[in-house]
Coordinates of C-alpha atoms in Angstrom, one line a residue:
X40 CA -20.7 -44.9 12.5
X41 CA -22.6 -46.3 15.9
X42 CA -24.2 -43.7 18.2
X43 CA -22.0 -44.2 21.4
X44 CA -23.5 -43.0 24.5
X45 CA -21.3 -40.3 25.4
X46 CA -22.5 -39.1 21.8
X47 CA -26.5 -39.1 22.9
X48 CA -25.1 -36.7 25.4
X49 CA -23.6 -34.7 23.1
X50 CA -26.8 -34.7 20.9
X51 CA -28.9 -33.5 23.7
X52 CA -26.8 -30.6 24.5
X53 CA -26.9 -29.1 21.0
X54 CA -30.7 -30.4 20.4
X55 CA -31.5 -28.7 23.3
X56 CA -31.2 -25.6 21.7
X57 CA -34.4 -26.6 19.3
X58 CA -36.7 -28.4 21.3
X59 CA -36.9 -26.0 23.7
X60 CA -38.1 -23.5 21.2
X61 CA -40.4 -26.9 19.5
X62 CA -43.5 -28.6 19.6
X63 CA -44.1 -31.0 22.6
X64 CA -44.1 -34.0 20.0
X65 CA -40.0 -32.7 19.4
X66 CA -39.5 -32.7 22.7
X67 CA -40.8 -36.1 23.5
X68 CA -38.9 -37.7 20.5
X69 CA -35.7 -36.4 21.8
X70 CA -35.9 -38.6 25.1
X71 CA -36.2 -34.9 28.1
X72 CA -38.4 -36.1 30.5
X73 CA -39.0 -32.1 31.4
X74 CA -37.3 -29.5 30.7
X75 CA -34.8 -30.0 34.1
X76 CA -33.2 -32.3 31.9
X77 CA -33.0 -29.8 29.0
X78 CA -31.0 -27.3 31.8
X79 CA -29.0 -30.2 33.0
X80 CA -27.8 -31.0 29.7
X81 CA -27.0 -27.7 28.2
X82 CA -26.2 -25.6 30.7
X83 CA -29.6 -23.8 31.0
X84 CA -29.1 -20.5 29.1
X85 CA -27.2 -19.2 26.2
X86 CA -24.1 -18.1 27.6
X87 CA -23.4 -21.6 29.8
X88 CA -24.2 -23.3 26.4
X89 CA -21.4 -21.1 24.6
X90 CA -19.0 -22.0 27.5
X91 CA -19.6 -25.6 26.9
X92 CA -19.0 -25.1 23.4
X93 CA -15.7 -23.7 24.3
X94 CA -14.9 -26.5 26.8
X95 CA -15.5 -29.1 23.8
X96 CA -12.6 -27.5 21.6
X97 CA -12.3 -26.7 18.3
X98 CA -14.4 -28.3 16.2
X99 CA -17.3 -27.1 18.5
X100 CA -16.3 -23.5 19.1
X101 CA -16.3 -23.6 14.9
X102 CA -19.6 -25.6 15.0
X103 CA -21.1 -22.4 17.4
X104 CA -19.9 -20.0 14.9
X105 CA -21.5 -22.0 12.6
X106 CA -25.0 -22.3 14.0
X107 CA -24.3 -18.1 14.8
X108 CA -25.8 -17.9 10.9
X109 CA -28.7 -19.5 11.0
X110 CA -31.3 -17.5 12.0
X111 CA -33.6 -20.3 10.8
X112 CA -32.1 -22.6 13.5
X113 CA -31.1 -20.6 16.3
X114 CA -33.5 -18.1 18.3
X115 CA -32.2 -15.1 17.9
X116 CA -31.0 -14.4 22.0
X117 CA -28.9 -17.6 21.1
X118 CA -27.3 -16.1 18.1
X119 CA -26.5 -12.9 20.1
X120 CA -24.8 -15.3 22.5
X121 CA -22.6 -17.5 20.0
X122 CA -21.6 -14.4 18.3
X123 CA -19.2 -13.7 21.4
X124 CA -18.0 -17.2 21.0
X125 CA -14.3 -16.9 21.6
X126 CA -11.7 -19.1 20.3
X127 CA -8.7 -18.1 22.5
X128 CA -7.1 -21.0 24.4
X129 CA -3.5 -21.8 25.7
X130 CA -0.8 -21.0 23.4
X131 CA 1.6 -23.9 21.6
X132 CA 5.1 -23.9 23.5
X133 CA 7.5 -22.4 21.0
X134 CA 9.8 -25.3 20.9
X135 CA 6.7 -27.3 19.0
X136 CA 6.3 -24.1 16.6
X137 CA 9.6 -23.9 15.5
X138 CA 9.6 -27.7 14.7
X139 CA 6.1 -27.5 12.7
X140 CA 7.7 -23.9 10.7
X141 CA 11.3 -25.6 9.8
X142 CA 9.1 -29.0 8.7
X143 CA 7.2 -27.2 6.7
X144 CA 8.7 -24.7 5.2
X145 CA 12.2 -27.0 5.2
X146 CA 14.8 -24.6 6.5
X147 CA 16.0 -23.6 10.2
X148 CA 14.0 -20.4 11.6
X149 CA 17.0 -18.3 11.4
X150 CA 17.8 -18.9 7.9
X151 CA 14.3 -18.1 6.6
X152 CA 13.7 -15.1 9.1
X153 CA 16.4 -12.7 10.7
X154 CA 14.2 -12.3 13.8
X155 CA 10.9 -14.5 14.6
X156 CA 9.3 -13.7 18.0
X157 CA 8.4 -16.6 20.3
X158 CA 5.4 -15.0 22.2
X159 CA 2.7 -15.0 19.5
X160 CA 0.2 -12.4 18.7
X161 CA -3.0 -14.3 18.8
X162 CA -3.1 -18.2 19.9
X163 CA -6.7 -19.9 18.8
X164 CA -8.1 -23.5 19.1
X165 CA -6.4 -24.1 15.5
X166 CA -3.3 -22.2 14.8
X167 CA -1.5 -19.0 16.6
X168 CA 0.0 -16.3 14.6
X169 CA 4.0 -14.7 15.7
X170 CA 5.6 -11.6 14.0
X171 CA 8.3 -12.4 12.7
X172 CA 10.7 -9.9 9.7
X173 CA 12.3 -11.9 6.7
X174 CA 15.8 -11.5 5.8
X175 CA 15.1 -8.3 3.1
X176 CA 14.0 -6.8 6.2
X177 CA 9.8 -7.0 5.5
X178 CA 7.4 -7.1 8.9
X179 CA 5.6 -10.5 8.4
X180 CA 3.2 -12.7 10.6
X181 CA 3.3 -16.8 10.5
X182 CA 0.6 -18.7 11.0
X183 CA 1.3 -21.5 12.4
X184 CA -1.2 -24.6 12.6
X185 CA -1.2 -26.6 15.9
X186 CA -0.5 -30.2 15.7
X187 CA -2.6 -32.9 15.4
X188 CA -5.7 -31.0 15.1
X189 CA -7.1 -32.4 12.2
X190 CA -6.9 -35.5 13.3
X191 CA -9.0 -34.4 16.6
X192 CA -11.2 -32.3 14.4
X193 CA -11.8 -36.0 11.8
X194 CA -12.6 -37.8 15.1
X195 CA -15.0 -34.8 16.4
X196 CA -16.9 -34.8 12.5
X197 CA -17.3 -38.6 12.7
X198 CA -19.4 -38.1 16.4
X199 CA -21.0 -35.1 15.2
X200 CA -21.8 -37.1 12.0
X201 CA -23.2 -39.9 13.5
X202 CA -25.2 -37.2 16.0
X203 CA -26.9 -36.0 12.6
X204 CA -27.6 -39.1 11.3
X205 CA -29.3 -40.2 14.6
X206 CA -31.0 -36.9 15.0
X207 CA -32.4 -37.0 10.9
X208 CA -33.7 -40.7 11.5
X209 CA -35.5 -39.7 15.4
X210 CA -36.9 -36.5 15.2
X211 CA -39.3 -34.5 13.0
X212 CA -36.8 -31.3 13.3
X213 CA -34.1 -33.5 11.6
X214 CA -36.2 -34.8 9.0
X215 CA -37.0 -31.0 8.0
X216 CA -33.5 -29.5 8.6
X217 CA -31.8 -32.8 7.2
X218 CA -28.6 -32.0 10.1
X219 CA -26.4 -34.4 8.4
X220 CA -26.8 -32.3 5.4
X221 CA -25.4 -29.1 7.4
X222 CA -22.4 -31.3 8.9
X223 CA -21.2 -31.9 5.5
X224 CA -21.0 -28.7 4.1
X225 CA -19.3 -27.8 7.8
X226 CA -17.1 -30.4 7.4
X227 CA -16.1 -29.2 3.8
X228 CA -15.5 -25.6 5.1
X229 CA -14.2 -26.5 8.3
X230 CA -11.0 -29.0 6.2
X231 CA -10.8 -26.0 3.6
X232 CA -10.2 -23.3 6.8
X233 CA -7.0 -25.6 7.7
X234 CA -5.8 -26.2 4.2
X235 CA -3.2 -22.4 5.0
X236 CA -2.2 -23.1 0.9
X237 CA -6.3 -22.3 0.1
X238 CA -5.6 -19.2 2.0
X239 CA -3.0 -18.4 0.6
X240 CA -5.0 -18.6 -2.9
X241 CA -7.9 -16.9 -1.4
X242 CA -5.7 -13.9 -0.2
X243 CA -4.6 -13.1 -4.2
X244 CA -7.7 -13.5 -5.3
X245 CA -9.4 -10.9 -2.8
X246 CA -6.9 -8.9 -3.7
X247 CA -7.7 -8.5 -7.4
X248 CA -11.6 -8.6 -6.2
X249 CA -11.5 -5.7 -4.6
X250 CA -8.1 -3.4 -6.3
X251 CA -11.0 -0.8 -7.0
X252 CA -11.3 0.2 -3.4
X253 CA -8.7 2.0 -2.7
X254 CA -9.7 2.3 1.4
X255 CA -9.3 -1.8 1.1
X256 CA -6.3 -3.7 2.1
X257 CA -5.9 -7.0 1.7
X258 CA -2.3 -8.6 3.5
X259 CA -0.4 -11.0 0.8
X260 CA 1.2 -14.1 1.0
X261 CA 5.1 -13.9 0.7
X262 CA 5.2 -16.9 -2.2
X263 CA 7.6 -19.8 -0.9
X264 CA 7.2 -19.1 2.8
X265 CA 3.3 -21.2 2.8
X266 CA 2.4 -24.8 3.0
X267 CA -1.0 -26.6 4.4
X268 CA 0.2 -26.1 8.3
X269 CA 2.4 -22.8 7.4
X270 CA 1.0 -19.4 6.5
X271 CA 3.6 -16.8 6.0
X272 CA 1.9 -12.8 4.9
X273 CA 2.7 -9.2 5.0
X274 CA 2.1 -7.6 8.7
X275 CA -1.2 -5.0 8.8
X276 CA -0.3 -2.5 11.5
X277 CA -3.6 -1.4 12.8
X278 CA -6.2 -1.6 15.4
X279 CA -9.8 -3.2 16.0
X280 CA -12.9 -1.6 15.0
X281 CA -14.1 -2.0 18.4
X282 CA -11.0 -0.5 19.9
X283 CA -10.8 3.1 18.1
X284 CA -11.8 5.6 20.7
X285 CA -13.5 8.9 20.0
X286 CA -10.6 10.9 19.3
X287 CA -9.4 8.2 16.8
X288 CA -12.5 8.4 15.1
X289 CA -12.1 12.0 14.2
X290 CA -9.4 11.5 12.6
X291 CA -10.6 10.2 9.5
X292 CA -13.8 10.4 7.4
X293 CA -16.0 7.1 9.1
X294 CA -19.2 7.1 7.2
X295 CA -17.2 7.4 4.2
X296 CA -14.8 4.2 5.0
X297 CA -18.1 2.1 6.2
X298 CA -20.1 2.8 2.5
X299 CA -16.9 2.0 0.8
X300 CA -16.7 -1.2 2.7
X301 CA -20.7 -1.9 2.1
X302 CA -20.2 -1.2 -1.3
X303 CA -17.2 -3.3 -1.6
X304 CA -18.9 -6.9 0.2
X305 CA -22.0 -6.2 -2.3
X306 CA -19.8 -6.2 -5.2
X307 CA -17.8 -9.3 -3.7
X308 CA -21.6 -11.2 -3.0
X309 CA -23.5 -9.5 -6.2
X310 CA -21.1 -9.2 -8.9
X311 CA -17.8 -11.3 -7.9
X312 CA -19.7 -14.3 -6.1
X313 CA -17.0 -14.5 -4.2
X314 CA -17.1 -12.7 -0.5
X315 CA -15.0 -13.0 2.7
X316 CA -18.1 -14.4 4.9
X317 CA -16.7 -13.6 8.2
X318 CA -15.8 -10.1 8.7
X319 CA -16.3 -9.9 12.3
X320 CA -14.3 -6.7 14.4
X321 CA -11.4 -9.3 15.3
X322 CA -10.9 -9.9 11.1
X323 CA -10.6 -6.2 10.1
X324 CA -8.2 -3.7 11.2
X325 CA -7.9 0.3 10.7
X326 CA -4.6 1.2 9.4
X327 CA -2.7 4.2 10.5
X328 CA -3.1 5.8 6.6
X329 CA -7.2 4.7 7.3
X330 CA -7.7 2.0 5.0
X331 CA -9.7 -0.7 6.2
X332 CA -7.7 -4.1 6.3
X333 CA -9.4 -7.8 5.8
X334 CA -7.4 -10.6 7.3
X335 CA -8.0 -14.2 8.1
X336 CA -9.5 -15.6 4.9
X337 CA -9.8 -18.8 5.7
X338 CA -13.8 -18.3 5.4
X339 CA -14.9 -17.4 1.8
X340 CA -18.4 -17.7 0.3
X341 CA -19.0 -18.8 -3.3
X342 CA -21.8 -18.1 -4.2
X343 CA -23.9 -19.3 -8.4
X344 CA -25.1 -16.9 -11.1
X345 CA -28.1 -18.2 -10.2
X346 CA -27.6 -17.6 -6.1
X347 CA -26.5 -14.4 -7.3
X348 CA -29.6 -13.1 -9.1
X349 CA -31.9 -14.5 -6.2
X350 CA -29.8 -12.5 -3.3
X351 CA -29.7 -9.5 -5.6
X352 CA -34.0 -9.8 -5.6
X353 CA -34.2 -10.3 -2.3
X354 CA -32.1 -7.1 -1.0
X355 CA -33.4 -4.8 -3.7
X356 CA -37.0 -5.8 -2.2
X357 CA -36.0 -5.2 1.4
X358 CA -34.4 -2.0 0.8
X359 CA -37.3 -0.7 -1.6
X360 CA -39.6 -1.6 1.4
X361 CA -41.5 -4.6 -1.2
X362 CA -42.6 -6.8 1.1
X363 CA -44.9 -9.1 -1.3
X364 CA -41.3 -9.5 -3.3
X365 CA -39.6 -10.6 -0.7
X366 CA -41.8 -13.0 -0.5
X367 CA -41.5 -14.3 -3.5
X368 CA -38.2 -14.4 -4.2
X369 CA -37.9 -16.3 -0.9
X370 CA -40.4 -18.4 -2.2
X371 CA -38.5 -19.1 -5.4
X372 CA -35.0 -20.0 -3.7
X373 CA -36.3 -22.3 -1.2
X374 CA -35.6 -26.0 -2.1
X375 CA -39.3 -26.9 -0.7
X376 CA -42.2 -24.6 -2.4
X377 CA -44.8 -26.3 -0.2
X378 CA -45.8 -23.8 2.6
X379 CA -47.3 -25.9 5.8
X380 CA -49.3 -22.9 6.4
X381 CA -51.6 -20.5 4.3
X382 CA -49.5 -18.4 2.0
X383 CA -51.6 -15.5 3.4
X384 CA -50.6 -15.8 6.6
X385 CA -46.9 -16.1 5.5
X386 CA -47.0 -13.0 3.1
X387 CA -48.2 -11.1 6.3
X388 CA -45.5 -12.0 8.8
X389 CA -42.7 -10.9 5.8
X390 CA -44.6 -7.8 5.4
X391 CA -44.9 -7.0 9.6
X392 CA -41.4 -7.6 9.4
X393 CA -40.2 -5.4 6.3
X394 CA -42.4 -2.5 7.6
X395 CA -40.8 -2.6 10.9
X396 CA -37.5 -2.6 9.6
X397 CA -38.4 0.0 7.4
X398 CA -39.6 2.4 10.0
X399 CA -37.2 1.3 12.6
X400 CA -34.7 4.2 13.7
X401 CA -30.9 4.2 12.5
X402 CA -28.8 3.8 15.2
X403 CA -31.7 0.3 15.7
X404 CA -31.8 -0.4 12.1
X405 CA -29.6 -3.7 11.1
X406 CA -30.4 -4.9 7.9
X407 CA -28.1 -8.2 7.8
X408 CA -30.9 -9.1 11.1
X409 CA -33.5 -8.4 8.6
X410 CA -32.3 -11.1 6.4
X411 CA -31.6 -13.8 9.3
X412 CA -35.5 -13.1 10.2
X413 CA -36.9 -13.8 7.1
X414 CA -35.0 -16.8 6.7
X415 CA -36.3 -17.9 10.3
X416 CA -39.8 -17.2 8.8
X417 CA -39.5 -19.3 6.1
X418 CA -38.5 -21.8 8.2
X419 CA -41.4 -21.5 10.1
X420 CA -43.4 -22.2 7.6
X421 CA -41.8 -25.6 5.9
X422 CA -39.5 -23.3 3.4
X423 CA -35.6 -24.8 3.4
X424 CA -33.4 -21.8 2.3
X425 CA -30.3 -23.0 1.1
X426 CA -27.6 -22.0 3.5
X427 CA -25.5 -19.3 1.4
X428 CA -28.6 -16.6 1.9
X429 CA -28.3 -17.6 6.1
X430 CA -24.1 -16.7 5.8
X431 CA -24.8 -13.6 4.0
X432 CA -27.4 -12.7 6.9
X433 CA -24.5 -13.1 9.1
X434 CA -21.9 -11.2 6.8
X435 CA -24.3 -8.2 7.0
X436 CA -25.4 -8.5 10.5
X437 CA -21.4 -7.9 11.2
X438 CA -20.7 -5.4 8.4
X439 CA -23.9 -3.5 10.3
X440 CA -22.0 -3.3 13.6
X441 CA -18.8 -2.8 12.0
X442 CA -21.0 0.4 9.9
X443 CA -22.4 2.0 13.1
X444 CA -18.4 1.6 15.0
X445 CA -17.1 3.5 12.7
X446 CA -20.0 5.7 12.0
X447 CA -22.5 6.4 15.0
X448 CA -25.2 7.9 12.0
X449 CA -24.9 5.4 8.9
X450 CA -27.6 3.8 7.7
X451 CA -27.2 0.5 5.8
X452 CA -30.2 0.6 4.3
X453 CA -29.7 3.9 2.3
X454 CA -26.2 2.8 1.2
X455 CA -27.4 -0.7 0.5
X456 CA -29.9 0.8 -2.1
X457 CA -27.5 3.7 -3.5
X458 CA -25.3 1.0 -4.9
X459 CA -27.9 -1.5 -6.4
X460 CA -28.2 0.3 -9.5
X461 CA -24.3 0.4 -9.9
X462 CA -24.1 -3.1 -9.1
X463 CA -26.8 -4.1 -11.7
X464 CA -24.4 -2.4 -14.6
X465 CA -21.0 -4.2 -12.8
X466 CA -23.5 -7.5 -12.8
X467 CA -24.0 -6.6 -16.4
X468 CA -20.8 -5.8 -17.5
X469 CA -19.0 -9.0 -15.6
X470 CA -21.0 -11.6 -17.5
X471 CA -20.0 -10.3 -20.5
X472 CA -16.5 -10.1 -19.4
X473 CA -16.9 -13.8 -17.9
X474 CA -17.2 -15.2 -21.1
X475 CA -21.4 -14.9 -22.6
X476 CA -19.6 -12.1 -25.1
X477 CA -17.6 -14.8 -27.1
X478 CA -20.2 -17.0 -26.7
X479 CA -23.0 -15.0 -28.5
X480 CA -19.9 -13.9 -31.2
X481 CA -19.9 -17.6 -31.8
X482 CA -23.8 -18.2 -32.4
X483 CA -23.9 -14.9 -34.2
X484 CA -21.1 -16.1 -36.3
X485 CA -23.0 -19.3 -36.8
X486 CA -25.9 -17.9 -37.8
X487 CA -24.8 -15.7 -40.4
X488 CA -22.8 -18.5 -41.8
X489 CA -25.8 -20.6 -42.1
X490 CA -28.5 -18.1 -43.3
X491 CA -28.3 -18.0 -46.7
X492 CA -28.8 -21.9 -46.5
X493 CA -32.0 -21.6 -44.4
X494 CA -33.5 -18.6 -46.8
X495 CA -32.3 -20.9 -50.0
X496 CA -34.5 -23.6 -48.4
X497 CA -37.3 -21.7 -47.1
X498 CA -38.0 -20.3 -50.7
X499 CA -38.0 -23.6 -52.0
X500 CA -40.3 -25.2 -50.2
X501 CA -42.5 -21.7 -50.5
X502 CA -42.2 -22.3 -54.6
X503 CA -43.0 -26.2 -54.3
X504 CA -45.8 -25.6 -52.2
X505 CA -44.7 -28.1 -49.5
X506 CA -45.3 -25.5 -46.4
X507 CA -46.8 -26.8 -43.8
X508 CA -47.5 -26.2 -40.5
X509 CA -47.7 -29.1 -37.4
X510 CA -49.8 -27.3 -34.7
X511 CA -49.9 -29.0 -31.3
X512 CA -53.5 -28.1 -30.0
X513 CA -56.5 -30.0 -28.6
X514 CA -57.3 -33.2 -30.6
X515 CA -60.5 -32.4 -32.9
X516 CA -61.3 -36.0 -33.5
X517 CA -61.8 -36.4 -29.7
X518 CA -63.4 -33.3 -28.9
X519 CA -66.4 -34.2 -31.7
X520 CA -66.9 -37.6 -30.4
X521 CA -66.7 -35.8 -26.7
X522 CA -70.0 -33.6 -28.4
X523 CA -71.5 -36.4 -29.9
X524 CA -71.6 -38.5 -26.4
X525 CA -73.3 -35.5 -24.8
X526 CA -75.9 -35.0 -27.6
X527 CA -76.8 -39.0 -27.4
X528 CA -77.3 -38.5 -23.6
X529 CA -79.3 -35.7 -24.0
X530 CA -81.4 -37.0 -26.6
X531 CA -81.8 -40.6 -24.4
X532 CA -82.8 -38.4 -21.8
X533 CA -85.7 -36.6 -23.0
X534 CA -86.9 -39.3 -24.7
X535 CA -87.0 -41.1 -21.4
X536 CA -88.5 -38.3 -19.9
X537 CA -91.1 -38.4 -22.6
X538 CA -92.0 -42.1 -21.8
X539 CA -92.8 -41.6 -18.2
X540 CA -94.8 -38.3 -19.2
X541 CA -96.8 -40.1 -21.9
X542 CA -97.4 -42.9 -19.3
X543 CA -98.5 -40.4 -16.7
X544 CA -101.3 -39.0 -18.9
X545 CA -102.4 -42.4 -20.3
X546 CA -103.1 -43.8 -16.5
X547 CA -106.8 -42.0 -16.0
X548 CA -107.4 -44.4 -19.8
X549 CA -109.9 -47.0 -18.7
X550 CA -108.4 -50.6 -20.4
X551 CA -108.8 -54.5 -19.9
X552 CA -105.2 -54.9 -20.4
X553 CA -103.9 -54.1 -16.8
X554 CA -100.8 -54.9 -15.3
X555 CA -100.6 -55.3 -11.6
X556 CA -104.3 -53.5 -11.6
X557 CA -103.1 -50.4 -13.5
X558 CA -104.0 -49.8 -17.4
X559 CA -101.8 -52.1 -19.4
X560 CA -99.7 -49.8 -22.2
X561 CA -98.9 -47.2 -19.0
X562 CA -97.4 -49.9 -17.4
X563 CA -95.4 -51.2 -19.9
X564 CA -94.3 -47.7 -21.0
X565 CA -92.8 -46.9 -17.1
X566 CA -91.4 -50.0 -17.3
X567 CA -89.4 -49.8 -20.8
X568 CA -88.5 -46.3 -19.5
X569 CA -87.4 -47.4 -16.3
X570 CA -85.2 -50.0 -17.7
X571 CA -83.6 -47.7 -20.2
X572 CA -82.9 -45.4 -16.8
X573 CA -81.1 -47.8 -15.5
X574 CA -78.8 -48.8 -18.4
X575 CA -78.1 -44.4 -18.5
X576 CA -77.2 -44.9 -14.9
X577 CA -74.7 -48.0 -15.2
X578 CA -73.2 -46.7 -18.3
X579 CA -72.3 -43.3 -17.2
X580 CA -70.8 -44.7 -13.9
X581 CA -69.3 -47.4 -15.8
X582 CA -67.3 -45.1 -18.9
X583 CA -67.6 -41.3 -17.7
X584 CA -65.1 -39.7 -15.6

């Protein structure tokens, strides 16, 4: 797709953010002849930049929540900014909801619902929610997808695309964050967040993650009453983290309900590999009966075995205070192992920043911020980190606040490493369960099926005296002849040497034979020992390496 001009705008508000924080070559490349243009493009600080991100709709309010996860992006007053990114906007007139709900779900409102309110709960940039009670009398809330916003969304990728591209091929930040890279994955999760029917599939499946947590709730579908614009799922009753006053609080047993919640997202990451990645205030509700409740799942993480054991590394070592591990293990999940500065210096900043977390007070301690700044040290120095560990940064950085709401005195750190050692043995236990137990029951099966073979062979060959063994090791043939060549150039050497000695002496040796005025045989002696010289000096620079 062609960069358009009102694109190159575009670009220079959101590059703004990083070549105000780059090098002067960054800044050059991206065409700000000061950094009055910068202001003039973006707004001049966070918050006018998040209100411009708002302004641009949808696509862009998701692209700010986006960019809210990487710490090894964004500086960090930016993040704090985007994190109050709102997504409220005007809502749909119900006349166009009740034609989207009977089209999709095929039948009029009144026959699927015996009462379906037309002011709706929550109205954002991409769908709005109503309450609404099914016929068998059930409380129920619709989500209902606004129209024609994918089709705004497709157009918005395309200039945001072609933004990337341009950005990738222009500047030396693009060639190390490779943007268009980070526009397709949000382009994947952003067409997967309006696909209600994934939702709908991702709701179930939380469910059965987390039926061990018995302060978890997770709303279900009602099966035959979703489609891709339609969402139709039980009603939480409950209230916003951030909205429980003091007296509320007393009611029920806080720090308790936040470790069961930490200890439920680090089985979901750890063990499950499957995790609902934005658990902000607005996405989890206290019930009357004080269960915590996760909506809006239109976000998940998945997350590899692999992934998995690297994550598991990394917060073991932050929360055992390791700081030379972290290092490591950031060092082995980054997709670049080439540091652009000394590996000392790097090892140092992880460890400034590990101590300092470590000794850093609880109501101050945030350990999902710890993460985010160790990715935005690796960036630092030329490490990519693939983008699951930034999400997870973000995850924790909101399960932190959501921790010290409920609980003034809990520390995530402590409950963090309480449940490691439980989640090892769950880690344990589900890749057994996943599959690796039939699979070694196989190749033990195979191999006892096939042993008596092997032995019957083996003892043959022993009898027949046919054992032999192939050993890969350095090549003796070469390794003489590499002996031999020294020896000869030792020996040519010193006989050499000897040559221009004897001649040496031999000059005080009055003769008639002269050469040039000097005694004859001398002569001819530094002369056949000069030439020989010269031959050891053209064949070693010749053959030796």
């Amino acid at each position: 797709m062609k960069l358009l001009p009102q694109h190159l705008v575009l670009y220079k508000k959101i590059a703004w953010l990083f070549v105000r924080h780059a090098k002067p070559a960054i800044v050059e490349q991206t065409n700000f002849a000061n950094e009055a243009d910068c202001d003039e493009a973006s707004g001049g600080d966070p918050e006018e930049f998040v209100d411009s991100l708002e302004k641009m709709g949808p696509t862009f309010v998701k692209l700010g929540q986006l960019l809210s996860t990487r710490g090894d992006l964004m500086p960090l007053r930016f993040i704090t900014a985007l994190e109050r990114l709102q997504d409220n906007v005007d809502p749909v007139d119900f006349a166009t909801v009740r034609e989207v709900v009977e089209q999709q779900l095929g039948v009029r409102i009144s026959k699927a619902f015996s009462w379906f309110s037309e002011q709706p709960v929550a109205s954002a940039s991409l769908g709005q929610v109503h309450r609404a009670r099914m016929r068998d009398g059930r409380e129920v809330v619709v989500k209902v997808q606004r129209p024609n916003v994918l089709n705004r969304i497709s157009t918005d990728l395309d200039a945001l695309e072609a933004i990337a591209n341009y950005a990738d091929d222009h500047t030396e930040l693009g060639k190390k964050y490779r943007f268009s890279g980070i526009i397709e994955q949000f382009r994947r999760s952003l067409i997967e967040e309006l696909d209600y029917e994934c939702e709908a599939q991702n709701l179930w499946r939380m469910k059965n993650v987390l039926e061990r947590f018995s302060k978890l709730f997770v709303p279900q579908p009602i099966e035959g009453f979703f489609t891709r614009k339609v969402l139709t799922m039980e009603y939480v009753d409950g209230m916003k983290v951030t909205e429980l006053s003091g007296v509320s609080k007393t009611e029920f047993e806080g720090e308790s309900l936040a470790e069961e919640l930490f200890k439920a997202y680090l089985h979901q990451v750890l063990v499950e590999g499957f995790y609902h990645s934005d658990p902000h205030p607005g996405n989890l509700l206290i019930t009357p009966d004080h269960r915590a409740a996760l909506i809006d799942l239109g976000m998940v993480g998945r997350l590899s075995e692999s992934m998995q054991d690297n994550l598991f590394g990394l917060l073991t070592a932050i929360s055992e205070n390791d700081s030379d591990r972290v290092g490591e293990v950031a060092l082995r999940m980054s997709d670049t192992k080439e540091l652009t500065q000394p590996r000392s210096a790097f090892l140092s900043e992880i460890a400034d920043l590990v101590g300092r977390s470590h000794d850093a007070a609880v109501r101050h301690l945030q350990f999902g911020s710890v993460v985010m700044e160790v990715m935005r040290i690796c960036a630092e120095y030329g490490l990519r980190i693939p983008r699951e560990i930034s999400m997870l940064g973000k995850t924790l950085l909101n399960l932190d606040r959501i921790g010290q709401s409920l609980a003034m005195d809990f520390n995530p750190r402590d409950c963090i490493s309480k449940n490691l050692n439980s989640i090892a043995r769950s880690r344990s236990f589900e890749t057994l369960k996943r599959g690796s137990a039939i699979s070694l029951l196989l190749e033990f099966k195979e191999l006892v099926a096939k042993s008596p073979q092997r032995l019957n062979d083996l003892l043959a060959i022993l009898s027949e005296n046919r054992l032999r063994l192939d050993v890969d090791a350095v090549d003796e043939a070469a390794l003489i002849q590499g002996f031999q060549k020294i020896a000869n150039r030792i020996a040519l050497g010193a006989i050499i040497g000897a040559l221009i000695v004897g001649a040496s002496l031999m000059m005080d040796i009055d003769s008639s034979f002269t050469v040039w005025g000097y005694p004859g045989f001398p002569m001819l002696l530094f002369l056949v020992s000069g030439f020989f010289g010269l031959l050891f000096i053209l064949s070693i620079l010749r053959h030796d390496e």
